[in-house]
């Protein structure tokens, strides 16, 4: 642990205080106060001012449950009291936290979200026991050090994308992810719901999307080039009630949900369910099934009015399930749409001429522009992968920049909002080390330190354009993550580093103090342990994590895919 130092004035140096407190992400300012620690016990009271109800509920159901304490409603402030307040003078997600035996604990947020984020800091200050559900050992005293913290996020978009199409994440595990995001002060859950390999959200007017599209007959195990197959039929989907529960759970934690429905590529599962969605003049779409391979299917949507009407029906249900307050952005994918079928298809070629869109890229852009107008008319904002820039972007559309920074830079300079999530930096499916022990290693090596040194705003961006960088997110594509342990392993601890990049005002990448971050992570690993997160330990995989094929599949000697 870091050795604490005192400045001449007797106040702990802020950076050292943050290190000693082990907070992740690092708060803007923290100092120790001249008071004894605050102790939680059966007499501790909780007073919740207007607008702080979600945090009050969360504290009782989380800290209260962790320690088996009632946190009864009580007076505001003073010894033994936790007080929640809002102060509109602070930024909505900013907060101040003071703690000490004589003052009690006071969390003042700029708005309800700020109070909630302050409560996340309180939980971290209490230590790993606050992350576990176990009765207090006799004599154990959960304590909060006497501190004063002022904090606010650097970016408004601090996200995590989970691909539930390649491998399905059951609803309860999605809720667990939301809890983990909250614990890291992340506030956007990008829910990748559809792809070639599976359609995962119930759409009442098109039941075959899940009756057929949610199930594939077998699954490739390992890399694209692997010869290993799991021959068990595979699938799953969220009912509309599941989605409503997920959305409500996220909202209660001040997390926005960005539902993603892919158009016009990554659509083989939808076409398998409704063959008329495909390019029937060049492909026997009735013979298609949800894809059992990894990669990008060449079977894409047909550029017809009927297909637009079909997807309007899908998006109508999506908008009803994901209300505007929780989901102002709706993601339409738009990435990696192979043009093979459109090039071959006389019907698609006739459409290009009829619409006057020039070529196949124009067709892709026609799809995206249609839904941009459609979503805008309904008070939502379209977001798509950076391919949506090809052919010109409609005003108001935002871009997830994944193919490096370039798309994001072009979009931001053109006045579009951007989320920076370049594949080279924050694709969490990519291996974390070049060693032979990484389970199913794919892509580039992206270490914890690489992610910590990721900068969402590239230096060549103009100041005006930099304001369009909404923030960043880590993306977890799940081709080689077939269960919770594998997802945990890939995502953590790197998502903790990304959370700090998104939250904290860090120096330029080369000047970032990774050693201090690694020291704070020691405290954070104990929290993740308490939460049962099966992260990659800093020294490399544990023996059971190294075992070929976590989850019971054999996988021997497959070379890394770059
Ligand atoms: C992507 O990785 N195809 C967005």
Coordinates of C-alpha atoms and ligand atoms in Angstrom, one line a residue:
X1 CA 0.0 0.0 0.0
X2 CA 1.1 3.5 -0.7
X3 CA 2.8 5.4 2.2
X4 CA 0.9 8.4 3.1
X5 CA 2.6 11.8 3.2
X6 CA 1.6 15.0 4.8
X7 CA 2.0 18.4 3.2
X8 CA 3.5 21.2 5.3
X9 CA 0.0 22.4 6.1
X10 CA -0.8 19.1 7.6
X11 CA -3.3 18.3 4.9
X12 CA -2.8 15.1 2.9
X13 CA -1.6 15.7 -0.6
X14 CA -4.7 15.1 -2.7
X15 CA -3.0 12.6 -5.1
X16 CA -1.7 10.6 -2.2
X17 CA -5.0 10.7 -0.5
X18 CA -6.8 9.3 -3.6
X19 CA -4.2 6.6 -3.8
X20 CA -4.5 5.7 -0.1
X21 CA -8.3 5.6 -0.4
X22 CA -8.1 3.3 -3.4
X23 CA -10.9 4.9 -5.2
X24 CA -11.6 3.9 -8.8
X25 CA -12.2 6.0 -10.8
X26 CA -10.2 8.7 -9.2
X27 CA -12.2 11.6 -7.9
X28 CA -11.3 15.2 -8.8
X29 CA -10.3 16.1 -5.3
X30 CA -10.1 14.2 -2.0
X31 CA -8.6 15.3 1.3
X32 CA -8.6 13.8 4.8
X33 CA -10.4 15.8 7.5
X34 CA -9.6 16.2 11.2
X35 CA -12.3 13.9 12.5
X36 CA -12.6 10.3 13.6
X37 CA -13.9 7.8 11.0
X38 CA -17.7 7.4 10.6
X39 CA -18.9 4.0 11.8
X40 CA -22.0 2.3 10.5
X41 CA -24.1 0.3 12.9
X42 CA -27.6 -0.6 13.8
X43 CA -28.3 3.0 14.9
X44 CA -27.1 4.6 11.7
X45 CA -29.9 6.7 10.1
X46 CA -30.5 7.7 6.5
X47 CA -32.2 11.0 5.6
X48 CA -33.1 11.5 1.9
X49 CA -33.9 14.9 0.6
X50 CA -36.0 15.6 -2.4
X51 CA -34.8 13.9 -5.6
X52 CA -32.6 11.4 -3.8
X53 CA -35.1 8.5 -3.6
X54 CA -33.2 6.2 -6.0
X55 CA -30.0 6.5 -3.9
X56 CA -32.0 6.0 -0.7
X57 CA -33.4 2.8 -2.0
X58 CA -30.1 1.7 -3.4
X59 CA -28.2 2.3 -0.1
X60 CA -30.8 0.3 1.8
X61 CA -30.8 -2.6 -0.7
X62 CA -27.0 -2.6 -1.1
X63 CA -25.2 -1.4 2.0
X64 CA -28.1 -2.3 4.2
X65 CA -28.2 -5.8 2.8
X66 CA -24.4 -6.2 2.8
X67 CA -24.2 -5.4 6.5
X68 CA -27.7 -6.5 7.6
X69 CA -28.4 -3.0 8.9
X70 CA -31.8 -1.2 8.7
X71 CA -30.5 2.3 7.9
X72 CA -33.7 3.6 9.3
X73 CA -35.1 7.0 8.2
X74 CA -33.8 9.6 10.5
X75 CA -32.7 13.2 11.2
X76 CA -30.5 15.2 8.7
X77 CA -26.9 15.4 9.6
X78 CA -24.7 14.9 12.7
X79 CA -23.2 11.9 14.3
X80 CA -24.6 8.6 13.2
X81 CA -26.5 10.1 10.2
X82 CA -26.1 9.7 6.5
X83 CA -27.7 12.6 4.7
X84 CA -28.6 12.8 0.9
X85 CA -29.1 16.2 -0.7
X86 CA -29.1 17.9 -4.0
X87 CA -27.6 21.2 -4.9
X88 CA -28.4 22.6 -8.3
X89 CA -25.2 24.6 -8.1
X90 CA -23.3 21.5 -8.9
X91 CA -23.2 19.7 -12.2
X92 CA -26.0 17.1 -12.5
X93 CA -23.5 14.2 -12.1
X94 CA -21.2 16.0 -9.8
X95 CA -21.2 15.5 -6.0
X96 CA -19.6 16.4 -2.7
X97 CA -19.1 13.9 0.0
X98 CA -18.0 14.6 3.5
X99 CA -17.6 11.9 6.2
X100 CA -16.6 11.9 9.8
X101 CA -17.7 10.8 13.2
X102 CA -18.9 14.2 14.3
X103 CA -20.4 15.5 11.0
X104 CA -21.9 12.2 9.8
X105 CA -21.9 11.4 6.1
X106 CA -23.3 13.9 3.7
X107 CA -23.6 13.3 0.0
X108 CA -24.7 16.4 -2.0
X109 CA -25.3 15.7 -5.7
X110 CA -25.9 18.2 -8.5
X111 CA -29.0 16.1 -9.3
X112 CA -30.3 12.6 -8.5
X113 CA -27.5 11.0 -10.6
X114 CA -24.8 13.0 -8.7
X115 CA -26.2 11.7 -5.4
X116 CA -26.2 8.2 -6.7
X117 CA -22.6 8.5 -8.0
X118 CA -21.5 9.9 -4.6
X119 CA -23.1 6.9 -3.0
X120 CA -20.9 4.7 -5.2
X121 CA -17.9 6.5 -3.7
X122 CA -19.3 5.9 -0.2
X123 CA -19.5 2.2 -0.8
X124 CA -15.9 2.1 -2.1
X125 CA -14.7 4.0 1.0
X126 CA -16.3 1.3 3.2
X127 CA -14.2 -1.4 1.7
X128 CA -14.8 -4.8 0.2
X129 CA -17.3 -5.8 2.9
X130 CA -19.7 -3.3 1.4
X131 CA -19.7 -5.3 -1.8
X132 CA -20.6 -8.6 -0.2
X133 CA -23.8 -9.9 1.2
X134 CA -22.7 -11.5 4.4
X135 CA -23.7 -10.8 8.0
X136 CA -21.3 -8.7 9.9
X137 CA -18.9 -10.7 11.9
X138 CA -19.3 -10.1 15.7
X139 CA -17.5 -6.9 16.6
X140 CA -16.9 -5.9 13.0
X141 CA -17.4 -2.2 12.4
X142 CA -17.8 -0.9 8.9
X143 CA -16.1 2.5 8.8
X144 CA -15.7 5.4 6.4
X145 CA -12.5 7.4 6.8
X146 CA -12.9 11.1 7.6
X147 CA -12.7 12.6 4.1
X148 CA -14.0 15.4 2.0
X149 CA -14.4 14.6 -1.7
X150 CA -15.5 16.8 -4.6
X151 CA -16.0 15.1 -7.9
X152 CA -17.6 15.3 -11.3
X153 CA -17.2 13.4 -14.5
X154 CA -15.1 14.4 -17.5
X155 CA -17.4 12.9 -20.0
X156 CA -21.2 12.5 -20.1
X157 CA -21.0 9.2 -22.1
X158 CA -19.2 6.5 -20.1
X159 CA -20.2 3.3 -21.6
X160 CA -20.1 -0.4 -22.0
X161 CA -21.3 -2.4 -25.0
X162 CA -22.4 -6.0 -24.5
X163 CA -23.0 -8.2 -27.5
X164 CA -25.8 -10.6 -26.5
X165 CA -26.3 -11.9 -30.0
X166 CA -23.2 -14.1 -30.5
X167 CA -23.6 -15.4 -27.0
X168 CA -26.7 -14.7 -25.0
X169 CA -26.5 -13.1 -21.6
X170 CA -29.4 -14.1 -19.4
X171 CA -31.5 -11.3 -17.9
X172 CA -30.2 -11.7 -14.4
X173 CA -26.6 -11.4 -15.6
X174 CA -27.5 -8.3 -17.5
X175 CA -28.8 -6.8 -14.2
X176 CA -25.5 -7.8 -12.7
X177 CA -23.6 -6.0 -15.4
X178 CA -25.7 -2.9 -14.7
X179 CA -24.7 -3.1 -11.0
X180 CA -21.1 -3.4 -12.1
X181 CA -21.4 -0.4 -14.4
X182 CA -22.9 1.6 -11.5
X183 CA -20.0 0.6 -9.2
X184 CA -17.6 2.1 -11.8
X185 CA -19.6 5.3 -12.4
X186 CA -20.4 4.2 -15.9
X187 CA -23.7 5.5 -17.2
X188 CA -24.4 4.0 -20.7
X189 CA -25.3 0.4 -21.4
X190 CA -25.1 -0.2 -25.2
X191 CA -27.2 -3.3 -25.7
X192 CA -26.2 -5.1 -29.0
X193 CA -29.4 -7.0 -29.4
X194 CA -29.3 -8.4 -33.0
X195 CA -26.8 -9.8 -35.3
X196 CA -26.3 -12.6 -37.9
X197 CA -26.1 -15.2 -35.2
X198 CA -29.2 -14.3 -33.2
X199 CA -32.1 -12.0 -32.6
X200 CA -32.5 -11.4 -28.9
X201 CA -35.5 -9.2 -28.3
X202 CA -39.2 -10.2 -28.5
X203 CA -41.1 -8.2 -31.1
X204 CA -44.8 -9.0 -30.7
X205 CA -45.8 -8.3 -34.2
X206 CA -43.1 -10.4 -35.7
X207 CA -42.9 -13.5 -33.5
X208 CA -40.7 -15.4 -35.8
X209 CA -37.8 -13.0 -35.0
X210 CA -37.4 -14.8 -31.8
X211 CA -39.1 -18.2 -32.5
X212 CA -36.7 -18.7 -35.4
X213 CA -34.1 -15.9 -35.2
X214 CA -33.1 -16.5 -31.6
X215 CA -31.9 -20.0 -32.1
X216 CA -29.1 -21.6 -34.1
X217 CA -28.5 -25.2 -34.5
X218 CA -24.9 -25.2 -33.4
X219 CA -22.1 -22.8 -32.4
X220 CA -18.5 -22.5 -33.5
X221 CA -16.2 -22.9 -30.6
X222 CA -13.1 -20.6 -30.7
X223 CA -11.7 -18.6 -33.6
X224 CA -13.3 -18.2 -37.0
X225 CA -10.7 -20.7 -38.3
X226 CA -11.5 -23.3 -35.6
X227 CA -12.8 -26.7 -36.5
X228 CA -14.5 -27.1 -33.1
X229 CA -18.2 -27.0 -32.9
X230 CA -20.6 -27.2 -30.0
X231 CA -23.4 -29.2 -31.6
X232 CA -26.0 -28.2 -29.0
X233 CA -28.8 -26.0 -30.3
X234 CA -28.1 -22.6 -28.9
X235 CA -30.2 -19.4 -28.2
X236 CA -32.2 -17.3 -26.0
X237 CA -34.0 -13.9 -26.0
X238 CA -35.5 -11.3 -23.8
X239 CA -39.2 -11.1 -23.5
X240 CA -40.7 -7.6 -23.5
X241 CA -41.2 -8.0 -19.7
X242 CA -37.5 -8.8 -19.4
X243 CA -36.6 -5.7 -21.3
X244 CA -38.9 -3.5 -19.2
X245 CA -37.2 -4.9 -16.1
X246 CA -33.7 -4.3 -17.5
X247 CA -34.7 -0.7 -18.4
X248 CA -36.2 0.0 -15.1
X249 CA -33.2 -1.4 -13.3
X250 CA -30.9 0.7 -15.4
X251 CA -33.0 3.9 -14.8
X252 CA -33.0 3.3 -11.1
X253 CA -29.1 3.3 -11.3
X254 CA -29.0 6.4 -13.6
X255 CA -27.8 4.4 -16.5
X256 CA -29.0 5.0 -20.0
X257 CA -29.6 2.1 -22.3
X258 CA -28.8 2.3 -26.0
X259 CA -30.7 -0.5 -27.8
X260 CA -29.0 -1.6 -31.0
X261 CA -31.0 -3.1 -33.9
X262 CA -28.6 -3.8 -36.8
X263 CA -29.5 -2.6 -40.3
X264 CA -28.9 -3.3 -43.2
X265 CA -26.1 -5.8 -42.5
X266 CA -25.5 -8.2 -39.7
X267 CA -29.1 -9.3 -40.3
X268 CA -29.0 -12.9 -41.2
X269 CA -31.0 -14.1 -38.2
X270 CA -33.8 -11.7 -39.1
X271 CA -33.7 -12.8 -42.7
X272 CA -33.8 -16.5 -41.6
X273 CA -37.0 -15.6 -39.6
X274 CA -38.6 -13.6 -42.4
X275 CA -37.0 -14.6 -45.7
X276 CA -38.8 -11.8 -47.6
X277 CA -36.4 -9.3 -45.8
X278 CA -33.5 -10.6 -47.9
X279 CA -32.4 -10.3 -51.5
X280 CA -34.6 -13.1 -52.8
X281 CA -33.7 -12.7 -56.4
X282 CA -30.1 -13.7 -55.8
X283 CA -30.3 -15.8 -52.6
X284 CA -32.7 -18.6 -51.5
X285 CA -33.4 -16.8 -48.3
X286 CA -35.9 -19.4 -47.3
X287 CA -33.0 -21.8 -46.8
X288 CA -31.1 -19.4 -44.4
X289 CA -30.8 -20.1 -40.7
X290 CA -29.3 -17.9 -38.0
X291 CA -25.6 -18.1 -38.8
X292 CA -23.4 -20.7 -37.0
X293 CA -20.1 -19.1 -38.0
X294 CA -18.3 -15.9 -36.9
X295 CA -17.5 -13.1 -39.2
X296 CA -19.8 -10.9 -41.4
X297 CA -22.6 -12.6 -43.3
X298 CA -23.1 -11.5 -46.9
X299 CA -26.8 -11.9 -46.5
X300 CA -28.2 -8.4 -45.9
X301 CA -31.5 -6.6 -46.0
X302 CA -33.2 -5.9 -49.4
X303 CA -33.5 -2.2 -50.1
X304 CA -37.3 -2.2 -50.4
X305 CA -40.2 -0.2 -49.0
X306 CA -41.5 -3.3 -47.4
X307 CA -38.3 -3.8 -45.5
X308 CA -38.5 -0.2 -44.3
X309 CA -42.1 -0.8 -43.1
X310 CA -41.1 -4.0 -41.3
X311 CA -38.3 -2.3 -39.4
X312 CA -40.5 0.7 -38.6
X313 CA -42.7 -1.9 -36.9
X314 CA -39.6 -3.3 -35.0
X315 CA -38.5 0.2 -34.0
X316 CA -42.0 1.2 -32.8
X317 CA -41.9 -1.6 -30.3
X318 CA -38.3 -0.8 -29.4
X319 CA -39.3 2.8 -28.7
X320 CA -42.1 1.7 -26.5
X321 CA -39.8 -0.6 -24.5
X322 CA -37.0 1.9 -24.2
X323 CA -38.6 5.2 -23.2
X324 CA -36.9 8.4 -24.3
X325 CA -35.8 9.4 -20.7
X326 CA -33.7 6.2 -20.5
X327 CA -32.9 5.8 -24.2
X328 CA -32.6 9.1 -26.0
X329 CA -30.2 7.4 -28.5
X330 CA -31.2 4.4 -30.6
X331 CA -28.4 2.5 -32.4
X332 CA -29.1 1.2 -35.9
X333 CA -25.7 -0.6 -36.4
X334 CA -24.9 0.3 -40.0
X335 CA -21.4 -1.4 -39.8
X336 CA -19.9 -4.0 -42.1
X337 CA -22.6 -4.3 -44.7
X338 CA -21.2 -6.4 -47.6
X339 CA -22.4 -5.2 -50.9
X340 CA -22.2 -8.6 -52.7
X341 CA -25.9 -9.3 -52.9
X342 CA -26.8 -5.8 -53.9
X343 CA -24.3 -5.9 -56.7
X344 CA -25.7 -9.1 -58.1
X345 CA -29.3 -8.4 -57.5
X346 CA -31.3 -6.8 -60.5
X347 CA -33.9 -5.6 -58.0
X348 CA -31.3 -3.8 -55.9
X349 CA -29.7 -2.3 -59.0
X350 CA -33.1 -1.1 -60.1
X351 CA -33.6 0.5 -56.7
X352 CA -30.3 2.3 -57.0
X353 CA -31.5 3.8 -60.3
X354 CA -35.0 4.6 -59.0
X355 CA -33.7 6.2 -55.8
X356 CA -30.9 8.0 -57.6
X357 CA -28.4 7.0 -54.9
X358 CA -25.6 6.2 -57.3
X359 CA -24.3 2.9 -56.0
X360 CA -24.5 0.3 -53.3
X361 CA -22.9 2.7 -50.7
X362 CA -25.8 5.0 -51.5
X363 CA -28.3 2.2 -50.6
X364 CA -26.7 1.7 -47.2
X365 CA -26.9 5.4 -46.6
X366 CA -30.5 5.5 -47.8
X367 CA -31.4 2.9 -45.1
X368 CA -29.7 4.9 -42.4
X369 CA -31.1 8.3 -43.5
X370 CA -34.6 6.9 -43.5
X371 CA -34.3 5.8 -39.9
X372 CA -32.5 8.9 -38.9
X373 CA -35.6 10.9 -40.1
X374 CA -37.9 8.4 -38.6
X375 CA -36.3 8.4 -35.2
X376 CA -35.9 12.2 -35.1
X377 CA -39.6 12.6 -35.9
X378 CA -40.2 10.6 -32.7
X379 CA -37.9 12.6 -30.5
X380 CA -35.0 10.2 -30.5
X381 CA -31.5 10.5 -31.8
X382 CA -29.9 8.0 -34.2
X383 CA -26.5 6.6 -33.5
X384 CA -24.6 4.2 -35.7
X385 CA -21.1 2.7 -36.3
X386 CA -18.8 5.0 -38.3
X387 CA -19.7 3.4 -41.6
X388 CA -22.9 5.5 -41.4
X389 CA -20.7 8.4 -42.4
X390 CA -20.3 6.9 -45.9
X391 CA -22.8 8.6 -48.1
X392 CA -23.3 11.6 -45.8
X393 CA -24.9 11.8 -42.4
X394 CA -28.2 13.3 -41.5
X395 CA -28.0 16.2 -39.1
X396 CA -28.4 15.1 -35.5
X397 CA -27.1 11.6 -36.0
X398 CA -24.2 10.5 -33.8
X399 CA -21.4 8.1 -34.5
X400 CA -19.7 5.3 -32.6
X401 CA -16.2 5.5 -33.9
X402 CA -14.8 2.0 -33.9
X403 CA -12.5 1.8 -36.9
X404 CA -9.8 3.9 -35.2
X405 CA -10.2 7.6 -34.5
X406 CA -10.7 8.7 -38.1
X407 CA -14.4 8.3 -38.4
X408 CA -14.9 10.0 -35.1
X409 CA -12.6 12.9 -36.1
X410 CA -14.4 13.3 -39.4
X411 CA -17.8 13.2 -37.7
X412 CA -16.9 15.6 -34.9
X413 CA -15.3 18.1 -37.3
X414 CA -18.6 17.9 -39.3
X415 CA -20.5 18.8 -36.1
X416 CA -21.8 15.4 -35.2
X417 CA -21.6 13.9 -31.7
X418 CA -19.2 11.1 -31.3
X419 CA -18.5 8.2 -29.0
X420 CA -14.9 7.1 -29.3
X421 CA -14.5 3.4 -29.1
X422 CA -11.7 2.5 -31.5
X423 CA -11.0 -1.2 -32.0
X424 CA -7.3 -0.7 -31.5
X425 CA -7.9 0.6 -28.0
X426 CA -11.1 -0.5 -26.3
X427 CA -12.3 -3.7 -27.8
X428 CA -12.5 -5.8 -24.7
X429 CA -12.7 -9.1 -26.6
X430 CA -9.0 -8.6 -27.6
X431 CA -6.4 -10.4 -25.6
X432 CA -4.9 -8.8 -22.6
X433 CA -1.4 -10.2 -22.9
X434 CA 0.8 -11.8 -25.6
X435 CA 1.6 -14.8 -23.5
X436 CA 0.4 -18.3 -24.3
X437 CA -1.9 -18.5 -21.4
X438 CA -4.7 -16.2 -22.6
X439 CA -7.9 -18.2 -23.0
X440 CA -8.9 -18.1 -26.7
X441 CA -6.7 -15.1 -27.5
X442 CA -7.9 -12.9 -30.3
X443 CA -7.0 -9.6 -31.9
X444 CA -4.4 -7.1 -30.7
X445 CA -2.8 -7.3 -27.3
X446 CA -4.5 -4.6 -25.3
X447 CA -3.2 -4.5 -21.7
X448 CA -4.8 -2.8 -18.7
X449 CA -2.1 -0.1 -19.1
X450 CA -3.0 0.3 -22.8
X451 CA -6.6 1.0 -21.9
X452 CA -5.5 3.3 -19.1
X453 CA -3.5 5.3 -21.6
X454 CA -6.4 5.5 -24.1
X455 CA -7.3 9.1 -24.8
X456 CA -10.8 9.7 -26.2
X457 CA -10.1 13.1 -27.6
X458 CA -7.2 12.9 -30.2
X459 CA -4.8 15.9 -30.0
X460 CA -5.5 17.0 -33.6
X461 CA -9.1 17.6 -33.0
X462 CA -10.1 21.3 -33.0
X463 CA -11.5 22.7 -29.8
X464 CA -14.9 23.1 -31.3
X465 CA -14.9 19.5 -32.6
X466 CA -13.6 18.2 -29.2
X467 CA -16.8 19.3 -27.6
X468 CA -18.6 16.8 -29.8
X469 CA -16.8 13.9 -28.2
X470 CA -19.6 12.7 -25.9
X471 CA -17.3 10.2 -24.3
X472 CA -16.2 6.6 -24.7
X473 CA -17.2 3.0 -24.2
X474 CA -15.6 -0.4 -24.1
X475 CA -17.1 -3.0 -26.4
X476 CA -17.4 -6.6 -25.6
X477 CA -18.1 -8.8 -28.6
X478 CA -18.8 -12.3 -27.4
X479 CA -17.9 -14.7 -30.2
X480 CA -15.3 -16.3 -27.9
X481 CA -17.0 -15.5 -24.6
X482 CA -19.6 -18.1 -24.2
X483 CA -20.3 -17.7 -20.6
X484 CA -20.2 -15.3 -17.7
X485 CA -16.7 -16.3 -16.5
X486 CA -15.3 -15.5 -20.0
X487 CA -17.1 -12.2 -20.2
X488 CA -15.8 -11.2 -16.7
X489 CA -12.3 -12.2 -17.7
X490 CA -12.2 -10.1 -20.8
X491 CA -14.1 -7.1 -19.4
X492 CA -12.4 -6.7 -16.0
X493 CA -10.2 -5.2 -14.9
X494 CA -9.9 -3.3 -18.2
X495 CA -13.3 -1.7 -17.9
X496 CA -12.2 -0.2 -14.6
X497 CA -9.3 1.5 -16.4
X498 CA -11.7 2.7 -19.1
X499 CA -14.1 4.0 -16.4
X500 CA -11.3 6.2 -15.0
X501 CA -10.4 7.4 -18.6
X502 CA -14.1 8.4 -19.0
X503 CA -14.6 9.9 -15.5
X504 CA -11.4 11.4 -14.3
X505 CA -9.4 14.4 -15.7
X506 CA -6.2 12.6 -16.6
X507 CA -3.0 14.0 -18.0
X508 CA -1.9 13.2 -21.5
X509 CA -1.5 9.5 -22.1
X510 CA 2.3 9.4 -21.7
X511 CA 2.1 11.3 -18.4
X512 CA -0.6 9.2 -16.7
X513 CA 0.5 7.6 -13.5
X514 CA -0.3 4.0 -14.2
X515 CA 1.7 2.8 -11.1
X516 CA -0.6 4.9 -8.9
X517 CA -3.6 3.4 -10.7
X518 CA -2.3 -0.1 -10.3
X519 CA -1.9 0.6 -6.5
X520 CA -5.5 1.8 -6.3
X521 CA -6.5 -1.3 -8.2
X522 CA -5.2 -3.4 -5.4
X523 CA -8.1 -2.1 -3.3
X524 CA -10.4 -2.4 -6.2
X525 CA -9.6 -6.1 -6.9
X526 CA -10.8 -6.8 -3.3
X527 CA -14.1 -5.2 -4.2
X528 CA -14.3 -7.2 -7.5
X529 CA -13.5 -10.3 -5.5
X530 CA -16.3 -9.5 -3.1
X531 CA -18.7 -9.1 -6.0
X532 CA -17.6 -12.4 -7.5
X533 CA -16.2 -10.9 -10.7
X534 CA -13.8 -13.3 -12.3
X535 CA -11.4 -10.7 -13.7
X536 CA -8.0 -11.3 -15.1
X537 CA -5.6 -10.9 -12.2
X538 CA -2.6 -8.6 -12.9
X539 CA -0.2 -11.6 -12.9
X540 CA -2.0 -13.5 -15.6
X541 CA -4.8 -16.0 -15.7
X542 CA -5.4 -18.2 -12.7
X543 CA -4.9 -21.9 -13.3
X544 CA -8.6 -22.6 -13.8
X545 CA -9.0 -19.5 -16.1
X546 CA -6.1 -20.9 -18.2
X547 CA -7.6 -24.2 -18.6
X548 CA -8.5 -24.7 -22.3
X549 CA -12.1 -23.9 -22.9
X550 CA -13.5 -22.5 -19.7
X551 CA -16.9 -24.1 -19.5
X552 CA -16.1 -27.5 -20.6
X553 CA -15.0 -27.2 -24.3
X554 CA -11.7 -28.6 -25.5
X555 CA -9.5 -26.1 -27.2
X556 CA -5.9 -27.0 -27.8
X557 CA -3.2 -25.1 -29.6
X558 CA -5.2 -22.6 -31.6
X559 CA -3.0 -19.8 -32.8
X560 CA -3.9 -16.3 -31.9
X561 CA -5.9 -14.5 -34.6
X562 CA -4.7 -11.0 -35.4
Ligands
LIG1 C1 -17.9 -3.5 -35.2 O1 -17.0 -3.9 -34.5 N1 -18.3 -4.1 -36.3 C2 -18.7 -2.3 -34.9

